[in-house]
Coordinates of C-alpha atoms in Angstrom, one line a residue:
X1 CA 16.2 -27.6 21.4
X2 CA 14.3 -26.1 18.5
X3 CA 15.7 -24.9 15.2
X4 CA 14.3 -24.0 11.8
X5 CA 15.0 -26.2 8.7
X6 CA 14.9 -24.1 5.6
X7 CA 13.8 -24.9 2.1
X8 CA 14.7 -22.5 -0.8
X9 CA 12.2 -20.8 -3.0
X10 CA 13.6 -20.1 -6.4
X11 CA 12.9 -18.2 -9.6
X12 CA 13.9 -20.9 -12.2
X13 CA 13.7 -18.5 -15.1
X14 CA 16.4 -16.2 -13.6
X15 CA 18.1 -19.1 -11.7
X16 CA 17.9 -17.0 -8.5
X17 CA 17.1 -17.6 -4.9
X18 CA 14.2 -15.4 -3.7
X19 CA 13.6 -16.7 -0.2
X20 CA 13.4 -19.5 2.3
X21 CA 10.5 -21.2 4.0
X22 CA 11.1 -21.8 7.7
X23 CA 10.1 -25.3 9.0
X24 CA 10.3 -25.8 12.8
X25 CA 12.0 -28.9 14.1
X26 CA 12.8 -30.2 17.6
X27 CA 15.9 -32.1 18.6
X28 CA 14.8 -35.3 20.3
X29 CA 16.3 -38.8 20.7
X30 CA 19.5 -37.7 18.9
X31 CA 17.7 -36.5 15.8
X32 CA 15.7 -33.6 14.4
X33 CA 11.9 -34.3 14.3
X34 CA 8.7 -32.6 13.5
X35 CA 7.0 -31.4 16.7
X36 CA 3.9 -33.4 17.6
X37 CA 2.0 -30.2 18.2
X38 CA 3.2 -27.1 16.4
X39 CA 1.1 -24.9 18.6
X40 CA 3.1 -26.2 21.7
X41 CA 6.3 -24.5 20.4
X42 CA 6.7 -21.4 22.6
X43 CA 6.1 -18.2 20.7
X44 CA 9.1 -16.6 22.4
X45 CA 11.3 -19.4 21.1
X46 CA 10.0 -19.1 17.5
X47 CA 10.4 -15.4 17.4
X48 CA 13.9 -15.6 18.9
X49 CA 14.9 -18.0 16.1
X50 CA 13.3 -15.9 13.4
X51 CA 15.3 -12.9 14.5
X52 CA 18.5 -14.9 14.6
X53 CA 17.9 -16.4 11.2
X54 CA 16.9 -13.1 9.8
X55 CA 20.2 -11.7 10.9
X56 CA 22.1 -14.5 9.3
X57 CA 20.2 -14.2 6.0
X58 CA 20.1 -10.4 5.9
X59 CA 20.9 -9.1 2.3
X60 CA 21.3 -12.8 1.1
X61 CA 17.6 -13.3 0.1
X62 CA 14.5 -11.1 -0.2
X63 CA 12.3 -12.9 2.2
X64 CA 11.8 -15.6 4.8
X65 CA 8.4 -17.4 5.2
X66 CA 6.9 -18.5 8.5
X67 CA 3.8 -20.7 8.9
X68 CA 0.9 -19.9 11.2
X69 CA -2.6 -21.2 11.4
X70 CA -5.6 -18.8 11.6
X71 CA -5.8 -18.8 15.4
X72 CA -2.1 -17.9 15.6
X73 CA -2.4 -15.3 12.9
X74 CA -5.0 -13.3 14.9
X75 CA -3.3 -13.8 18.3
X76 CA -2.4 -10.3 19.6
X77 CA 0.8 -11.5 21.3
X78 CA 1.9 -13.2 18.1
X79 CA 1.0 -10.1 16.1
X80 CA 3.2 -7.8 18.3
X81 CA 6.0 -10.3 18.2
X82 CA 5.9 -10.5 14.4
X83 CA 5.9 -6.7 14.0
X84 CA 9.0 -6.4 16.2
X85 CA 10.6 -9.2 14.2
X86 CA 10.0 -7.4 11.0
X87 CA 11.6 -4.3 12.4
X88 CA 14.6 -6.3 13.5
X89 CA 15.2 -8.1 10.2
X90 CA 14.5 -5.2 7.8
X91 CA 15.2 -4.9 4.8
X92 CA 14.4 -8.7 4.8
X93 CA 10.7 -9.2 4.3
X94 CA 8.8 -11.5 6.7
X95 CA 6.1 -13.5 4.9
X96 CA 3.5 -15.2 7.0
X97 CA 2.1 -18.4 5.3
X98 CA -1.5 -18.9 6.5
X99 CA -2.0 -22.6 6.8
X100 CA -5.0 -24.8 7.5
X101 CA -5.0 -27.0 10.5
X102 CA -7.6 -29.9 10.7
X103 CA -9.7 -29.6 13.8
X104 CA -8.8 -26.0 14.5
X105 CA -12.0 -23.8 14.4
X106 CA -12.1 -21.4 11.5
X107 CA -11.7 -17.7 12.3
X108 CA -14.0 -15.1 10.8
X109 CA -12.3 -13.9 7.6
X110 CA -13.0 -10.3 8.4
X111 CA -10.8 -10.7 11.5
X112 CA -8.1 -12.4 9.4
X113 CA -8.3 -9.6 6.8
X114 CA -8.0 -6.9 9.5
X115 CA -4.8 -8.5 10.8
X116 CA -3.4 -9.0 7.3
X117 CA -3.9 -5.3 6.6
X118 CA -2.3 -4.4 9.9
X119 CA 0.7 -6.5 9.2
X120 CA 1.1 -5.0 5.7
X121 CA 1.4 -1.6 7.2
X122 CA 4.6 -2.8 8.9
X123 CA 5.9 -4.6 5.8
X124 CA 4.8 -8.1 6.7
X125 CA 3.3 -10.0 3.8
X126 CA 0.5 -12.6 3.7
X127 CA 0.9 -15.8 1.8
X128 CA -2.1 -18.1 1.4
X129 CA -0.9 -21.7 1.6
X130 CA -2.3 -24.8 -0.2
X131 CA -4.7 -23.1 -2.6
X132 CA -7.1 -25.5 -4.4
X133 CA -7.1 -28.0 -1.5
X134 CA -9.1 -28.3 1.8
X135 CA -10.9 -25.0 2.6
X136 CA -8.5 -22.9 0.6
X137 CA -10.6 -22.9 -2.6
X138 CA -11.1 -19.7 -4.5
X139 CA -14.6 -18.9 -3.2
X140 CA -13.4 -19.2 0.4
X141 CA -10.2 -17.2 0.2
X142 CA -11.3 -14.6 -2.4
X143 CA -11.9 -11.9 0.4
X144 CA -8.3 -12.2 1.5
X145 CA -6.7 -11.9 -2.0
X146 CA -6.7 -8.0 -2.1
X147 CA -4.5 -7.9 1.0
X148 CA -2.3 -10.9 0.1
X149 CA 1.1 -10.8 -1.6
X150 CA 1.4 -14.5 -2.5
X151 CA -0.4 -17.8 -3.0
X152 CA 1.1 -21.2 -2.9
X153 CA 0.0 -24.2 -5.0
X154 CA 0.7 -27.6 -3.5
X155 CA 1.5 -30.3 -6.1
X156 CA 2.0 -32.8 -3.3
X157 CA -1.5 -32.3 -1.9
X158 CA -3.1 -33.0 -5.3
X159 CA -1.0 -36.1 -5.6
X160 CA -2.2 -37.4 -2.3
X161 CA -5.8 -36.7 -3.3
X162 CA -5.4 -38.6 -6.6
X163 CA -6.1 -35.4 -8.5
X164 CA -3.2 -35.5 -11.0
X165 CA -5.4 -34.9 -14.0
X166 CA -6.5 -31.6 -12.5
X167 CA -3.1 -30.1 -12.0
X168 CA -2.5 -28.4 -15.4
X169 CA -6.0 -26.8 -15.3
X170 CA -5.7 -25.8 -11.7
X171 CA -2.3 -24.2 -12.3
X172 CA -3.7 -22.2 -15.2
X173 CA -6.6 -21.0 -13.0
X174 CA -4.4 -19.9 -10.2
X175 CA -2.0 -18.3 -12.7
X176 CA -4.9 -16.1 -13.8
X177 CA -5.9 -15.3 -10.2
X178 CA -2.3 -14.3 -9.4
X179 CA -2.1 -12.0 -12.4
X180 CA -5.5 -10.5 -11.6
X181 CA -4.6 -9.7 -8.0
X182 CA -0.9 -9.0 -8.7
X183 CA 0.3 -11.9 -6.5
X184 CA 3.3 -14.1 -6.5
X185 CA 2.4 -17.7 -7.3
X186 CA 4.8 -20.2 -5.8
X187 CA 4.4 -23.8 -6.9
X188 CA 5.6 -26.2 -4.2
X189 CA 6.0 -30.0 -4.0
X190 CA 8.0 -30.3 -7.2
X191 CA 9.6 -33.7 -7.2
X192 CA 10.4 -34.7 -10.8
X193 CA 11.6 -33.5 -14.2
X194 CA 8.1 -33.9 -15.4
X195 CA 6.9 -31.4 -12.8
X196 CA 9.7 -29.0 -13.8
X197 CA 8.9 -29.2 -17.5
X198 CA 5.2 -28.6 -16.9
X199 CA 5.9 -25.4 -15.1
X200 CA 8.3 -24.3 -17.8
X201 CA 5.5 -24.9 -20.4
X202 CA 3.0 -22.9 -18.3
X203 CA 5.4 -20.0 -17.7
X204 CA 5.5 -20.4 -13.9
X205 CA 9.0 -19.5 -12.6
X206 CA 8.6 -19.4 -8.8
X207 CA 9.1 -22.9 -7.3
X208 CA 9.9 -24.9 -4.2
X209 CA 10.4 -28.7 -3.9
X210 CA 12.6 -31.7 -3.3
X211 CA 13.5 -31.7 -7.0
X212 CA 15.6 -28.6 -6.4
X213 CA 16.6 -28.9 -2.7
X214 CA 15.3 -30.6 0.4
X215 CA 14.8 -28.7 3.7
X216 CA 18.0 -28.5 5.6
X217 CA 19.1 -27.3 9.0
X218 CA 20.3 -23.7 9.1
X219 CA 22.9 -23.6 11.8
X220 CA 23.2 -20.5 13.9
X221 CA 26.4 -19.0 15.3
X222 CA 27.3 -20.9 18.5
X223 CA 25.3 -24.0 17.7
X224 CA 26.7 -27.3 19.0
X225 CA 27.6 -29.9 16.4
X226 CA 24.7 -32.3 16.7

């Protein structure tokens, strides 16, 4: 059995919930676990769950976010399924977070941009995940920014890479980029009061992290009690 765990995305300046990120989990050995291979989760099952969750959250939040790597993002079967999902959950906005998977061949950015523009025509928004880490540096993703709606800055990734001293400067840089391209900037991986206070000082209201709420199972009507 598959279900989505959800983690809230909040505007801390208005104390409001703006959306949820969907995080797929599999029920195995009497507990919910991360799938060993996310690409092995059937598209049909993921889309079915997105539609069900969209129906549950309709009019409660502005958006739900769903993670895809570049190969999935430009897959025609997935594209058609996402378009149908957006129609089904309207006026809720479907946000596709474009992630980076180690070992997955990179797709030509012109192809990614073409799909992003197509999705936008149907109201589906592009979010570029994990900016400033891996391949998602400014020079690499700049061609996608005009057709994006959101960028996400991962505090947790910079911690793992021992780049703590870079965080304030990187946040200021991406704040400037977000304002230039009229993007939402969501800071994720917030785990402490110090993180929270830093973002207050930098005027960055959109946030996601364990400090506010951990991901939790969103039960659907008819779900068994597991």
